[in-house]
Structure formats: structure tokens, C-alpha cells
């Protein structure tokens, strides 16, 4: 069962099991007046002689290659196939992996065995599975995989989930990415919607072709400038799939609309439990192709710090999904309807129609309730804080954990929280609060050693509040003009050298404003000849008095780090660094237009003798500078006086 943990002064929780009746309704009549019918399963040989399985419920008809289990067609509302006719791969799972002795690569997980799991009046569930053996070949990832698809009566979509398992004696493996990908018909789908304020008409894959001169390569291969797009409205715009990344907590539904066929194609994620890395982990969504992705594991915005390695002796089993592939049709409001459907799916979670025994039903799951109280000098409710259950580990370890299930929620105004539908298992209870530094684990207090002397920014684990410059006119994405996510524009990092041509950023406490005077990322200086120089930022502050024997604390919270080393010096730029983070970070948030990657907090003890009465300067030097993308983002900086105790 959910393990019980100590009740403490910081987090008071109680654990209880909820027993709820499961609602069940019988299908009666379709919208168009025809009675919904139970889905049928057909096994055929197509004209190329290969085998196919077709599941059809009268609303949607889905074809799978058999026994591989790749989705080859989705027929809906008079559209013979919403998926790409030009691609062999149209709807599939893939895993990017590496073995200890094998090179690995991308495994598209083709099944070797087809089975019908359930077929009744309500639904069909089918399985395409593959079992690993030591002779399976070096291109096959050592995992047992069972890909499941469910099509229900009177349902305009397809549920997909995967059961992944490795045995402890199997070879070591690293799994950097596990996802489901859909490639849609590019003649039909041109309008993409990821959120209320992230949707637009999109260029085509062909517009990105740099070999035919349609586009120009930019700083890395994912970003191109459209020179000769099929539609002149895209001319000179940047296309980069990372501009459409979102935080997991915001990825409930995303996809594409065909304005020609009046059809929408959506990926709906009803739960975060099979996700990883916590609610602020960023993932790709939809992008030019037209492509729509359900990402289950990836290193995006975290990099190699993500724990994706399985050592020998380590077993693993996880159910990824189910996600819902939803299709809708009509003349308008397809996005609004998709959002409505996604709310229905969330309500129905955990789905009671999943046949696999290791997908616990609602009555087999638990509920955790509690209250978060924060002692930051005095006791206050932890308002609107994130609280979550994740596999046992240190405070904050959920950021890099990919192996278990995670369950997150937000506290209400008075600090109360309730986490529903928790799978049986052993978890730690973690949390963090907007406005406070650090990660909590049970009784851990937010780090503070003394009263605040000064602070820069807001502890929110992002660099959002700092100065984000305007994009270049010739490499912009109009979607993000006048948008709260200004940071999604291409090339903003280059603005630093223009803004600070002669010397690096100097921030004076009491005079400078962080929203104007603190650049959102500490990037390298571009020397203009393809070389780069490290930058040293200064914080200048005044102390009327110094406690020479006391110990001050510099709280330094980073929102991102990419192949960086931050050195901190006090009042002398040329001494050996007093503190150094060492070589940290591969989250690549600068190049990927993120405003944060992985969160890190350093609490640095500063002996009073390093400070002086009057003007002081802290030197922050990011010493790695081989290219444009090494650097840091700060979340928050605070200097604390010695404790008055
Ligand atoms: C079939 O689905 C439609 C659309 O979701 C819904 O309005 C209708 O009530 C459903 N019919 C049955 C019998 O469940
Ligand atoms: C917060 O949740 C608790 C427990 O459910 C409830 O009693 C309280 O009224 C809620 N507070 C607010 C401000 O919503
Ligand atoms: C920017 O957004 C604001 C608020 O949404 C709106 O009032 C304003 O007209 C917009 N400006 C431009 C140039 O689009």
C-alpha cells in the first residue's frame, strides 16, 4: 500500500483509501441517429500481401500492420486516412536507446505477436507484443513490450498504452527517449493548436528543406529560417519545434486541425502519473510535419542528468498511458471541443475499461490528503504550492526520476491538498512553494540561515521575471510577439553582446531592477569571429556594517545550466573562486527557448571577513565559453545576514 510517513510540523498529512462506485452507461444512439455499434476486428491481407488488422466501430476505423502493430491508417468522417500517405511510419512508438556493449539507436518497437485481449459490446482491446531474448539481435532493445490499443463503442478515438518490462539479469541499457509519434497528412493539416494562446497556421515540412533552398540553417539543425516557403506569409520566419514545448502540467491536449476537411486530430493526456520529472518538466508537443507527439520519457530540458540508465540487476516495469487519440469534426470550435473532451477524459481517469491487470482500478488506488505548513520564520500555509508523490529519494530527486510513477497536485489557498488515484507503492512526499527557495521532503525547512539583506528575482524555478529582449525582425515567430512567453523566440541569446558591448552586466542593489537590468540568461560573449568569451556579472551592494566573525549566506538558485561552470568571488575578481559549481548541466534551455531547465540550489556560506563596510561586489563568472549555448539562468539570489541567535 501507499507507505505511511511521519507526520511533521511542516507537512501534516493523512492517508485514506477512497471507495467509489464506478459509473457505467450503456450506449444507445449516435448523434446522427444511427445506433452505436460494437467495434469489429478484421484480419486481412492487403494488396501488398502484408497482414493488417482493422478495428472499426462505425465512427472511426483504425488499421494496424500485423503483428508489428504500427498504425497505418485512421479513417474518419469521409477522410480515408488522416495519417500521412507519404510516410511508412505514421503512428508508432519509438525508443532511443543505448546498450553497454551495443550501439543501440532508435527502435520502433515492432511487435511479433498479435492478440485480441477483449472483444465485447463495449470495446475491443488488441495487443501487439514482443518478448526479448538474448539472441534477439543488437538492434532490439532488451525490453518486453506490449503495445495495447482500445477502441470503444460510440467513441471517436483510440486509446493507446504500452507495458514495458525488463528483467534484472538483462543487459544494461540507457533509454533516453520513449514516445508515441503521429505523422499526419500534410495536404490536410495546416493549423496547429497546443494551448489557448499557442496556436497558428504552420509552414510545411517541405518549407524547412534547406537542400532545396527553401530554408536556411540556423544555429542548430532544429531551427531554420524560411526563405522560400510555399506561402509567402511565412517568409523569414523561424521554424523550430522547440518553440512549441510546454510544461507537462499544461500538456493536456494538443494537435492539428484540417480546415479543408473540418477534422481535428488530438492527443489527450488524461493523467500525469506515467510522466516523469515533475509538473514543470518540458516536452515537445506538436510541430511541423505535421507531427503530434506523446512523450513519455525524454531528456528534453534536462539532458544527461535525467536518470534513464538501468544497471544490471535492476528490474523495471511501467505502464505508459493510456493516452487518447481523439478525432472531431465540424465547421468550427474543434479546439474548444478537444478541450472539453480532455476534461471528460480526466474525469474518467483511471479508466475502468483497461484490461491489463497492472493498471489498478479506482477502487484499488489510494488518496493522500494533507496540509502544507511552511515555517519560514513563522508558520504560514503553503499556498498554491506543488505537492507530489514520487519514488523515494532526496528532496528534488523527482526532477530526474523516470522510472516510477509520480502524482502531483497543488495546494489550495490555505495549504490543503488532496492527491487522488494513487497507485499502490512506496513514495516520498515532495513539494515546493512559489516564492520560497528549495525543495521540501517532509520536515525539511526552506533553507534560511538569517534575515534577508537583499534579493534578486522571485523563487519560482524559472527566469521568467528577468529581462527578455525583443526578437530579431528577420528570425521571429509572430505567435510570440506580444505574448507572455516572449522567451520562445529564436536568437535572443545573441542580444546579450549587443546590449553589453564593452563590459558585462553590473547589477546594483537598490538601483537596478531585475525585470530590466538582469538579462534572462548568463550567456557567453560573441566575439564576432566564431569565438566566444566567458562573462562575469557583478552584483554591487552596500553594507553599513559587517559582522566579521559571522557567517553570511548566499542563496543561489539556478533555473538552468548548460555545460557551465559558475564561479563566485567576493570583492576581488582575480582571486581563486571562493565557490564553484563545477561543470554542470546539459539541459540546453537557452538554445531550446525554455525559460528554465533543471532546478539547482546552492547555499554558500560566506565568512564575514570576505565582506567590508561600504561597497561590496560579488563576481559571478560563467567560465565555459566554447560556443553560444553554454550558460546559466538564475532563478533567484539572496544574501542573508548571519543568524541573530
Ligand atoms: C455517443 O457519443 C455522443 C458524443 O459523445 C454522446 O452525445 C452520446 O450520448 C453517446 N451515446 C451513448 C449511447 O452513449
Ligand atoms: C482548502 O481545502 C480545505 C480542505 O478541503 C477546505 O476545508 C478549505 O475550505 C479550502 N480552502 C479554500 C480557501 O478553498
Ligand atoms: C498586445 O496584447 C494586448 C493585450 O492582449 C492588446 O491589448 C494589444 O492590442 C496587443 N498589441 C499588439 C500590437 O498586438
XYZ file of C-alpha atoms and ligand atoms in Angstrom:
687
model
C 0.000 0.000 0.000
C 0.970 3.622 -0.090
C 3.526 3.797 2.633
C 2.752 5.883 5.673
C 5.233 8.568 6.524
C 5.880 10.558 9.628
C 3.636 13.452 10.456
C 5.717 16.554 10.948
C 5.306 20.191 11.664
C 5.912 21.109 8.050
C 3.623 18.734 6.269
C 0.691 17.270 8.033
C -0.900 14.531 6.060
C -3.351 11.784 6.468
C -3.776 8.873 4.154
C -7.071 7.302 3.346
C -8.471 4.953 0.786
C -11.471 6.092 -1.172
C -14.043 3.609 -2.335
C -16.074 4.977 -5.168
C -18.762 3.326 -7.260
C -17.858 3.118 -10.919
C -20.309 4.796 -13.264
C -21.307 2.804 -16.274
C -23.603 3.771 -19.086
C -24.816 1.707 -21.987
C -24.603 3.105 -25.473
C -27.938 3.990 -27.046
C -27.841 6.217 -30.120
C -25.297 8.118 -32.206
C -25.554 11.860 -32.811
C -26.551 11.252 -36.416
C -29.365 8.975 -35.304
C -27.750 5.629 -36.060
C -27.288 3.256 -33.159
C -23.714 2.939 -31.996
C -22.382 -0.491 -32.756
C -19.780 -2.635 -31.080
C -16.348 -2.438 -32.721
C -15.385 -5.224 -35.114
C -11.917 -6.695 -35.671
C -10.927 -7.785 -39.142
C -7.677 -9.508 -40.061
C -6.847 -9.150 -43.718
C -4.024 -9.371 -46.205
C -3.726 -6.066 -48.066
C -2.766 -5.693 -51.710
C 0.948 -5.804 -50.884
C 0.434 -9.180 -49.274
C 1.164 -7.899 -45.785
C -1.193 -8.563 -42.940
C -3.357 -5.898 -41.394
C -5.754 -5.680 -38.507
C -8.646 -3.257 -38.859
C -10.785 -2.197 -35.919
C -13.965 -0.336 -36.825
C -16.745 0.984 -34.583
C -18.757 2.727 -37.282
C -17.308 6.118 -36.314
C -13.615 5.507 -36.679
C -11.704 2.736 -38.421
C -8.077 2.137 -37.489
C -5.645 -0.127 -39.393
C -2.550 -1.686 -37.904
C 0.252 -3.609 -39.564
C 0.226 -7.066 -38.019
C 1.921 -8.364 -35.982
C 4.117 -5.186 -35.874
C 1.319 -3.009 -34.550
C 2.249 0.196 -36.400
C -0.817 2.351 -37.042
C -1.124 2.610 -40.812
C -4.465 4.310 -41.204
C -7.195 6.189 -39.382
C -10.388 6.610 -41.340
C -12.823 9.184 -40.029
C -15.756 11.210 -41.389
C -15.135 10.592 -45.058
C -11.380 11.133 -44.748
C -9.883 7.881 -45.899
C -6.718 8.359 -43.884
C -5.875 11.296 -41.635
C -2.307 9.968 -41.413
C 0.430 10.712 -43.916
C 0.209 8.708 -47.154
C 3.861 9.515 -47.873
C 5.418 8.071 -44.764
C 5.861 4.435 -43.983
C 5.827 5.343 -40.329
C 2.534 7.023 -39.458
C 1.538 6.144 -35.920
C 4.161 4.387 -33.850
C 6.069 4.074 -30.594
C 9.809 4.503 -30.561
C 12.616 4.290 -28.057
C 16.026 5.903 -28.380
C 18.438 3.669 -26.524
C 21.996 2.619 -25.980
C 23.401 -0.597 -24.556
C 26.625 -1.132 -22.706
C 28.130 -3.221 -25.487
C 25.661 -2.463 -28.273
C 25.311 0.849 -30.060
C 21.535 0.879 -29.791
C 19.785 3.517 -31.857
C 16.104 4.075 -32.456
C 13.899 1.037 -32.007
C 10.444 1.425 -33.492
C 9.234 -1.481 -31.367
C 7.633 -3.750 -33.914
C 5.542 -6.486 -32.333
C 5.925 -10.150 -33.201
C 2.638 -11.393 -31.859
C -0.927 -10.160 -32.305
C -3.699 -10.962 -29.838
C -7.255 -9.864 -29.219
C -7.466 -9.198 -25.485
C -11.098 -8.116 -25.161
C -13.950 -8.026 -27.620
C -17.453 -7.320 -26.397
C -20.352 -4.900 -26.782
C -18.416 -2.071 -25.147
C -14.999 -2.301 -26.710
C -12.139 -4.054 -28.415
C -8.673 -4.206 -26.889
C -5.859 -5.585 -29.019
C -2.194 -6.252 -28.320
C 0.989 -6.293 -30.393
C 3.782 -7.628 -28.246
C 7.416 -8.561 -28.401
C 9.443 -10.637 -25.949
C 13.174 -10.111 -25.649
C 15.647 -12.999 -25.668
C 19.403 -12.862 -25.526
C 19.558 -13.774 -29.230
C 17.118 -11.048 -30.303
C 19.787 -9.060 -32.150
C 21.721 -5.912 -31.361
C 19.165 -3.551 -32.886
C 16.433 -4.738 -30.487
C 16.249 -3.043 -27.113
C 16.324 -5.532 -24.225
C 12.740 -4.945 -23.096
C 9.491 -6.839 -23.240
C 6.964 -4.592 -24.859
C 3.215 -4.961 -25.150
C 1.514 -2.247 -27.190
C -2.203 -2.063 -26.456
C -4.968 -0.295 -28.336
C -8.569 0.099 -27.238
C -11.445 1.221 -29.410
C -14.767 1.692 -27.663
C -18.332 1.719 -28.832
C -19.605 5.208 -29.715
C -16.154 6.693 -29.259
C -14.424 8.871 -31.780
C -10.893 7.888 -30.997
C -8.384 5.333 -29.927
C -6.758 4.662 -26.560
C -3.110 3.609 -26.614
C -0.861 2.374 -23.861
C 2.342 0.388 -23.562
C 3.532 -2.096 -20.973
C 7.307 -2.068 -20.668
C 9.315 -4.528 -18.654
C 12.910 -5.554 -18.152
C 14.214 -8.400 -16.048
C 17.099 -7.832 -13.637
C 19.507 -10.180 -15.411
C 19.178 -8.413 -18.745
C 21.998 -6.259 -20.164
C 22.493 -2.684 -19.011
C 20.562 -0.200 -21.052
C 20.027 3.521 -21.300
C 16.671 4.754 -22.594
C 16.885 8.431 -23.468
C 13.501 8.745 -25.093
C 10.225 6.821 -25.172
C 7.354 8.332 -27.102
C 4.434 7.847 -29.455
C 4.500 9.736 -32.721
C 1.806 10.525 -35.285
C 2.565 11.875 -38.747
C -0.497 13.417 -40.338
C -1.427 14.121 -43.933
C 0.326 17.372 -44.824
C -2.164 18.156 -47.575
C -4.864 18.425 -44.950
C -3.497 19.554 -41.579
C -2.091 23.095 -41.526
C -3.400 24.602 -38.307
C -1.792 23.566 -35.025
C -3.126 24.125 -31.508
C -1.137 23.491 -28.348
C -2.808 25.903 -25.909
C -5.332 28.740 -25.999
C -2.563 31.190 -26.805
C -0.248 28.827 -28.684
C -1.907 28.058 -31.991
C -1.276 29.119 -35.536
C -1.204 28.287 -39.215
C 2.001 26.325 -39.739
C 4.561 26.023 -42.516
C 5.095 22.605 -44.099
C 7.911 20.112 -43.798
C 8.856 21.000 -47.356
C 9.267 24.658 -46.353
C 12.032 23.535 -43.998
C 14.063 21.874 -46.751
C 17.494 23.502 -46.695
C 18.898 21.321 -49.502
C 16.379 22.676 -51.988
C 16.969 26.195 -50.756
C 13.549 26.610 -49.203
C 15.095 27.400 -45.853
C 18.353 28.450 -44.270
C 20.007 26.586 -41.431
C 20.338 28.485 -38.178
C 22.328 27.817 -35.012
C 21.388 24.124 -34.802
C 19.523 21.757 -37.044
C 16.066 22.065 -35.495
C 15.877 25.814 -36.173
C 15.590 27.065 -39.762
C 14.695 30.368 -41.336
C 12.062 30.029 -44.048
C 13.415 31.723 -47.207
C 11.067 30.429 -49.915
C 8.042 28.993 -48.119
C 5.030 27.758 -50.115
C 3.037 30.587 -48.606
C 4.727 33.989 -48.525
C 3.175 34.800 -45.152
C 5.849 32.569 -43.578
C 8.763 34.303 -45.299
C 11.732 34.938 -42.986
C 10.021 33.357 -40.029
C 11.857 30.839 -37.892
C 10.559 27.338 -37.506
C 11.772 25.256 -34.592
C 9.783 22.513 -32.902
C 11.121 23.572 -29.509
C 9.156 26.818 -29.742
C 6.080 24.700 -29.052
C 7.384 22.904 -25.975
C 5.224 23.067 -22.868
C 5.438 22.061 -19.256
C 3.854 18.680 -18.541
C 1.263 20.248 -16.247
C -0.022 22.196 -19.266
C 0.066 19.363 -21.811
C -3.455 18.016 -21.580
C -4.424 18.221 -25.236
C -2.695 19.318 -28.416
C -2.919 18.582 -32.116
C -3.982 19.699 -35.543
C -6.975 20.935 -37.486
C -7.698 20.371 -41.142
C -9.712 23.409 -42.146
C -10.327 21.767 -45.545
C -11.805 18.528 -44.210
C -13.182 20.075 -40.985
C -11.431 17.412 -38.955
C -9.346 17.716 -35.794
C -6.703 15.252 -34.582
C -5.748 15.440 -30.909
C -3.542 13.737 -28.379
C -5.148 13.837 -24.951
C -3.156 13.015 -21.818
C -5.583 12.261 -19.057
C -3.078 11.826 -16.265
C 0.439 12.774 -15.340
C 1.142 9.552 -13.474
C 3.055 7.901 -16.315
C 5.022 11.076 -16.966
C 8.222 11.857 -15.081
C 10.362 14.742 -13.987
C 7.512 16.564 -12.240
C 4.910 19.071 -13.416
C 7.414 21.606 -14.767
C 9.300 19.139 -16.961
C 9.112 20.449 -20.511
C 8.245 18.332 -23.503
C 7.702 18.617 -27.201
C 4.055 18.663 -28.296
C 3.114 19.144 -31.951
C 5.303 20.582 -34.672
C 5.825 20.859 -38.421
C 5.419 17.540 -40.206
C 2.522 17.706 -39.378
C 3.563 15.748 -36.328
C 1.963 15.150 -32.949
C 3.909 13.528 -30.130
C 3.071 11.925 -26.819
C 6.333 11.968 -24.924
C 6.710 9.525 -22.028
C 10.423 9.761 -21.271
C 12.954 12.212 -22.650
C 15.949 14.286 -21.696
C 14.489 17.485 -23.141
C 15.402 20.492 -20.975
C 17.215 18.225 -18.509
C 19.869 16.412 -20.515
C 22.133 13.740 -19.200
C 21.180 14.440 -15.590
C 17.976 12.530 -16.292
C 18.146 9.103 -14.725
C 17.461 6.838 -17.702
C 20.111 4.162 -17.116
C 19.230 0.655 -15.989
C 22.093 -1.238 -14.439
C 22.459 -4.981 -14.380
C 20.378 -6.385 -11.558
C 17.808 -3.630 -11.964
C 14.286 -4.659 -12.895
C 11.655 -2.302 -14.296
C 8.025 -2.429 -15.189
C 5.844 0.505 -16.096
C 2.572 1.154 -17.845
C 2.868 4.217 -20.106
C -0.547 5.657 -20.878
C -3.282 5.186 -21.804
C -3.411 8.320 -23.877
C -6.441 9.101 -26.012
C -6.145 9.914 -29.706
C -9.284 11.926 -30.290
C -10.814 12.938 -33.615
C -13.534 15.501 -34.003
C -15.262 17.208 -36.868
C -17.400 20.207 -37.621
C -17.128 23.672 -39.004
C -15.648 25.407 -36.010
C -14.628 25.240 -32.394
C -12.707 21.993 -32.838
C -10.114 23.203 -30.327
C -12.811 24.058 -27.790
C -14.378 20.645 -28.314
C -10.997 18.947 -27.893
C -10.519 20.768 -24.576
C -13.985 19.674 -23.488
C -13.140 16.074 -24.390
C -9.873 16.274 -22.498
C -11.820 17.288 -19.369
C -14.080 14.257 -19.870
C -11.037 12.020 -20.112
C -9.540 13.469 -16.933
C -12.840 12.822 -15.156
C -12.894 9.223 -16.361
C -9.341 8.572 -15.098
C -8.309 5.955 -14.087
C -10.101 4.286 -16.986
C -12.148 1.334 -15.800
C -12.045 -0.409 -19.175
C -8.332 -1.189 -19.366
C -7.841 -4.952 -19.411
C -4.266 -5.110 -18.135
C -4.132 -6.313 -14.535
C -1.323 -3.963 -13.523
C -3.461 -0.937 -14.275
C -5.248 -0.587 -10.929
C -8.878 0.455 -10.953
C -10.099 3.422 -8.944
C -11.044 1.222 -6.007
C -7.555 -0.264 -5.939
C -5.977 3.169 -5.669
C -5.471 5.439 -2.708
C -5.950 9.082 -1.831
C -3.486 11.214 0.080
C -4.727 14.337 1.802
C -2.879 16.792 3.955
C -1.900 20.322 4.661
C 1.334 22.079 3.868
C 2.515 24.499 6.522
C 5.710 26.412 5.984
C 7.961 27.627 8.721
C 9.954 30.470 7.191
C 10.480 32.364 10.404
C 6.853 31.871 11.342
C 4.279 29.278 10.392
C 2.158 30.028 7.306
C 0.082 27.853 4.972
C 1.958 26.779 1.844
C -0.429 28.380 -0.637
C -0.785 27.150 -4.224
C 2.280 25.001 -3.799
C 3.119 21.897 -5.768
C 2.943 18.727 -3.712
C 3.647 15.333 -5.181
C 4.326 11.690 -4.585
C 7.308 10.251 -6.416
C 9.737 7.376 -5.870
C 11.834 7.609 -2.698
C 14.957 9.741 -2.983
C 16.403 13.036 -1.857
C 14.457 16.283 -1.900
C 14.101 17.288 -5.528
C 15.033 13.847 -6.910
C 11.696 13.685 -8.720
C 13.172 16.159 -11.232
C 15.371 13.479 -12.722
C 13.430 10.312 -11.932
C 11.966 8.495 -14.942
C 11.461 5.048 -13.509
C 8.431 5.158 -11.261
C 5.034 6.825 -11.181
C 4.505 10.403 -9.998
C 1.352 12.080 -8.703
C 1.218 15.856 -8.365
C -1.309 18.372 -7.221
C -1.467 21.950 -5.987
C -2.416 23.069 -2.511
C -5.307 25.469 -2.084
C -5.199 28.900 -0.539
C -4.972 27.527 2.962
C -2.384 24.870 2.132
C -4.678 21.862 1.933
C -4.139 19.261 -0.744
C -5.596 16.014 -1.986
C -3.859 13.584 -4.322
C -6.301 11.175 -5.919
C -5.923 7.854 -7.683
C -2.519 6.929 -6.339
C -1.224 3.533 -7.373
C -0.206 1.266 -4.503
C 3.502 1.695 -3.871
C 6.096 3.407 -1.725
C 6.596 7.104 -2.310
C 8.103 10.165 -0.775
C 6.024 13.274 -0.414
C 7.772 16.201 -2.085
C 6.919 19.804 -2.654
C 7.953 23.330 -3.373
C 6.330 26.684 -2.862
C 6.256 29.654 -5.202
C 8.214 32.407 -3.506
C 10.407 30.118 -1.417
C 13.699 28.554 -2.425
C 14.476 24.880 -2.226
C 12.717 21.545 -2.311
C 10.814 20.030 0.567
C 10.776 16.498 1.752
C 8.695 16.028 4.904
C 10.158 18.137 7.668
C 12.840 19.916 5.642
C 12.511 23.598 6.179
C 13.096 26.030 3.374
C 16.760 26.902 3.665
C 17.333 30.116 5.550
C 20.168 30.979 7.883
C 19.396 34.616 8.633
C 17.408 37.702 7.668
C 17.461 38.894 4.062
C 19.936 41.646 3.177
C 18.857 41.797 -0.441
C 17.389 39.577 -3.114
C 17.163 39.404 -6.905
C 14.204 37.803 -8.705
C 11.391 35.585 -7.500
C 11.913 31.995 -6.340
C 9.703 30.299 -8.923
C 12.253 27.968 -10.564
C 12.257 29.995 -13.776
C 13.956 33.095 -15.216
C 10.636 34.472 -16.440
C 10.756 37.639 -14.352
C 14.061 38.877 -15.790
C 14.757 40.905 -18.900
C 13.793 39.028 -22.059
C 14.791 41.055 -25.143
C 12.819 41.607 -28.327
C 13.441 39.127 -31.145
C 15.273 39.956 -34.361
C 12.885 41.123 -37.083
C 14.155 38.564 -39.589
C 14.097 35.496 -37.357
C 10.905 35.725 -35.409
C 7.837 33.683 -34.789
C 4.859 36.088 -34.895
C 2.967 33.855 -32.484
C 5.196 35.029 -29.641
C 5.049 38.761 -30.322
C 3.067 40.391 -27.545
C 2.850 37.064 -25.741
C 3.586 36.067 -22.152
C 6.108 33.517 -23.454
C 8.406 36.064 -25.158
C 11.331 33.781 -24.409
C 10.182 31.287 -27.079
C 11.764 33.416 -29.839
C 14.853 32.325 -31.676
C 18.206 34.006 -31.174
C 17.542 36.042 -28.026
C 20.838 34.905 -26.520
C 22.727 36.914 -29.173
C 21.210 40.119 -27.846
C 23.475 39.985 -24.801
C 26.603 41.015 -26.683
C 24.699 43.886 -28.321
C 23.301 45.119 -25.017
C 26.632 44.857 -23.221
C 29.196 45.566 -25.963
C 32.013 46.829 -23.756
C 31.577 45.346 -20.346
C 29.452 42.698 -18.681
C 26.273 43.192 -16.724
C 26.559 45.097 -13.449
C 23.586 44.968 -11.120
C 23.428 47.472 -8.273
C 21.206 46.579 -5.359
C 18.735 49.336 -4.606
C 19.190 50.930 -8.034
C 18.818 48.234 -10.689
C 15.525 46.478 -11.412
C 15.674 42.793 -12.173
C 12.903 42.992 -14.801
C 15.013 45.449 -16.809
C 18.611 45.062 -15.748
C 19.104 41.335 -15.253
C 19.408 39.548 -18.598
C 17.368 36.325 -18.563
C 20.420 34.140 -19.208
C 24.101 34.445 -18.426
C 25.359 33.573 -21.868
C 28.784 33.779 -23.466
C 30.073 36.868 -25.261
C 30.169 36.544 -29.042
C 33.486 37.895 -30.315
C 32.125 38.014 -33.848
C 34.709 35.639 -35.276
C 33.082 32.368 -34.190
C 34.831 32.547 -30.852
C 33.230 33.217 -27.506
C 34.416 34.594 -24.185
C 33.229 33.837 -20.666
C 31.183 36.534 -18.982
C 31.429 37.853 -15.422
C 28.383 39.521 -13.936
C 28.672 41.778 -10.909
C 26.287 42.385 -8.051
C 27.201 45.615 -6.282
C 25.747 46.261 -2.844
C 26.346 48.418 0.176
C 26.790 47.201 3.743
C 26.702 49.788 6.558
C 28.194 47.252 8.944
C 29.850 43.832 8.668
C 29.854 41.116 11.282
C 33.444 39.963 10.670
C 33.065 36.810 12.780
C 29.651 35.913 11.448
C 28.747 33.665 8.582
C 26.616 35.189 5.845
C 24.756 33.006 3.339
C 24.464 33.484 -0.395
C 21.415 31.550 -1.607
C 21.908 30.953 -5.295
C 19.104 29.202 -7.137
C 19.646 28.315 -10.783
C 16.802 27.742 -13.217
C 19.006 26.233 -15.907
C 22.558 25.199 -16.687
C 24.131 24.072 -19.920
C 27.740 22.863 -19.938
C 28.540 25.617 -17.486
C 30.751 26.310 -14.510
C 29.743 29.154 -12.234
C 32.494 30.667 -10.135
C 31.711 33.043 -7.292
C 34.185 35.582 -5.959
C 33.834 38.287 -3.341
C 35.375 41.729 -3.740
C 38.235 40.515 -5.916
C 37.716 39.415 -9.455
C 41.123 37.836 -9.792
C 41.464 35.555 -6.781
C 40.766 31.847 -6.896
C 36.996 31.352 -6.864
C 35.573 31.159 -3.355
C 32.885 28.847 -4.645
C 32.438 26.942 -7.859
C 29.536 24.766 -9.021
C 31.864 22.593 -11.051
C 30.887 21.543 -14.535
C 27.089 21.334 -14.539
C 24.078 20.957 -16.738
C 23.057 19.675 -20.120
C 19.517 20.997 -20.136
C 20.095 23.210 -23.180
C 17.244 25.560 -22.239
C 18.966 28.573 -23.854
C 19.035 27.014 -27.311
C 15.630 25.382 -26.836
C 13.844 28.618 -25.913
C 12.982 27.311 -22.466
C 12.908 29.732 -19.552
C 14.155 27.015 -17.260
C 15.635 23.535 -17.269
C 16.687 21.667 -14.163
C 16.483 23.460 -10.799
C 19.559 23.688 -8.573
C 20.052 25.445 -5.264
C 23.419 26.344 -3.729
C 23.560 27.672 -0.180
C 27.011 29.226 0.082
C 28.461 30.145 3.470
C 30.265 33.466 3.242
C 32.580 34.321 6.147
C 32.177 37.946 7.249
C 35.874 38.600 6.651
C 35.252 38.436 2.865
C 32.918 41.431 3.088
C 33.597 45.028 4.002
C 31.788 48.023 5.334
C 30.702 50.113 2.370
C 30.606 48.913 -1.227
C 30.936 45.187 -1.982
C 30.940 43.293 -5.240
C 30.072 39.695 -5.948
C 31.552 38.394 -9.190
C 29.594 35.663 -10.961
C 31.749 34.189 -13.687
C 30.485 31.527 -16.076
C 33.814 30.179 -17.202
C 32.888 27.858 -20.099
C 32.686 29.524 -23.478
C 33.305 27.353 -26.493
C 30.032 28.326 -28.209
C 26.829 30.376 -27.949
C 24.846 27.919 -25.854
C 26.881 27.413 -22.703
C 25.363 29.326 -19.868
C 23.028 29.674 -16.946
C 19.696 31.035 -15.999
C 19.221 32.307 -12.467
C 16.040 31.653 -10.603
C 16.785 33.766 -7.540
C 19.674 35.145 -5.492
C 19.594 36.227 -1.858
C 22.198 37.362 0.623
C 21.395 36.564 4.241
C 22.888 38.082 7.357
C 24.385 35.837 9.996
C 21.691 34.348 12.196
C 20.810 36.598 15.125
C 20.550 33.682 17.581
C -22.428 8.689 -28.064
O -21.490 9.757 -28.086
C -22.093 11.023 -28.211
C -20.980 12.019 -28.404
O -20.025 11.891 -27.415
C -22.960 11.308 -26.995
O -23.569 12.558 -27.117
C -23.992 10.208 -26.860
O -24.715 10.395 -25.671
C -23.340 8.866 -26.863
N -24.322 7.825 -26.884
C -24.323 6.870 -25.990
C -25.396 5.885 -26.180
O -23.502 6.799 -25.087
C -8.916 24.227 1.229
O -9.226 22.867 1.373
C -9.746 22.533 2.652
C -9.852 21.030 2.747
O -10.537 20.516 1.653
C -11.085 23.246 2.840
O -11.606 22.939 4.110
C -10.868 24.724 2.690
O -12.120 25.394 2.733
C -10.175 25.064 1.401
N -9.811 26.460 1.433
C -10.071 27.281 0.434
C -9.710 28.695 0.638
O -10.548 26.896 -0.601
C -0.923 43.118 -27.205
O -1.797 42.485 -26.294
C -2.665 43.360 -25.628
C -3.417 42.569 -24.568
O -3.766 41.326 -25.038
C -3.586 44.033 -26.647
O -4.452 44.941 -26.000
C -2.747 44.763 -27.685
O -3.565 45.300 -28.689
C -1.720 43.823 -28.295
N -0.824 44.579 -29.142
C -0.474 44.156 -30.362
C 0.487 45.019 -31.087
O -0.899 43.112 -30.838
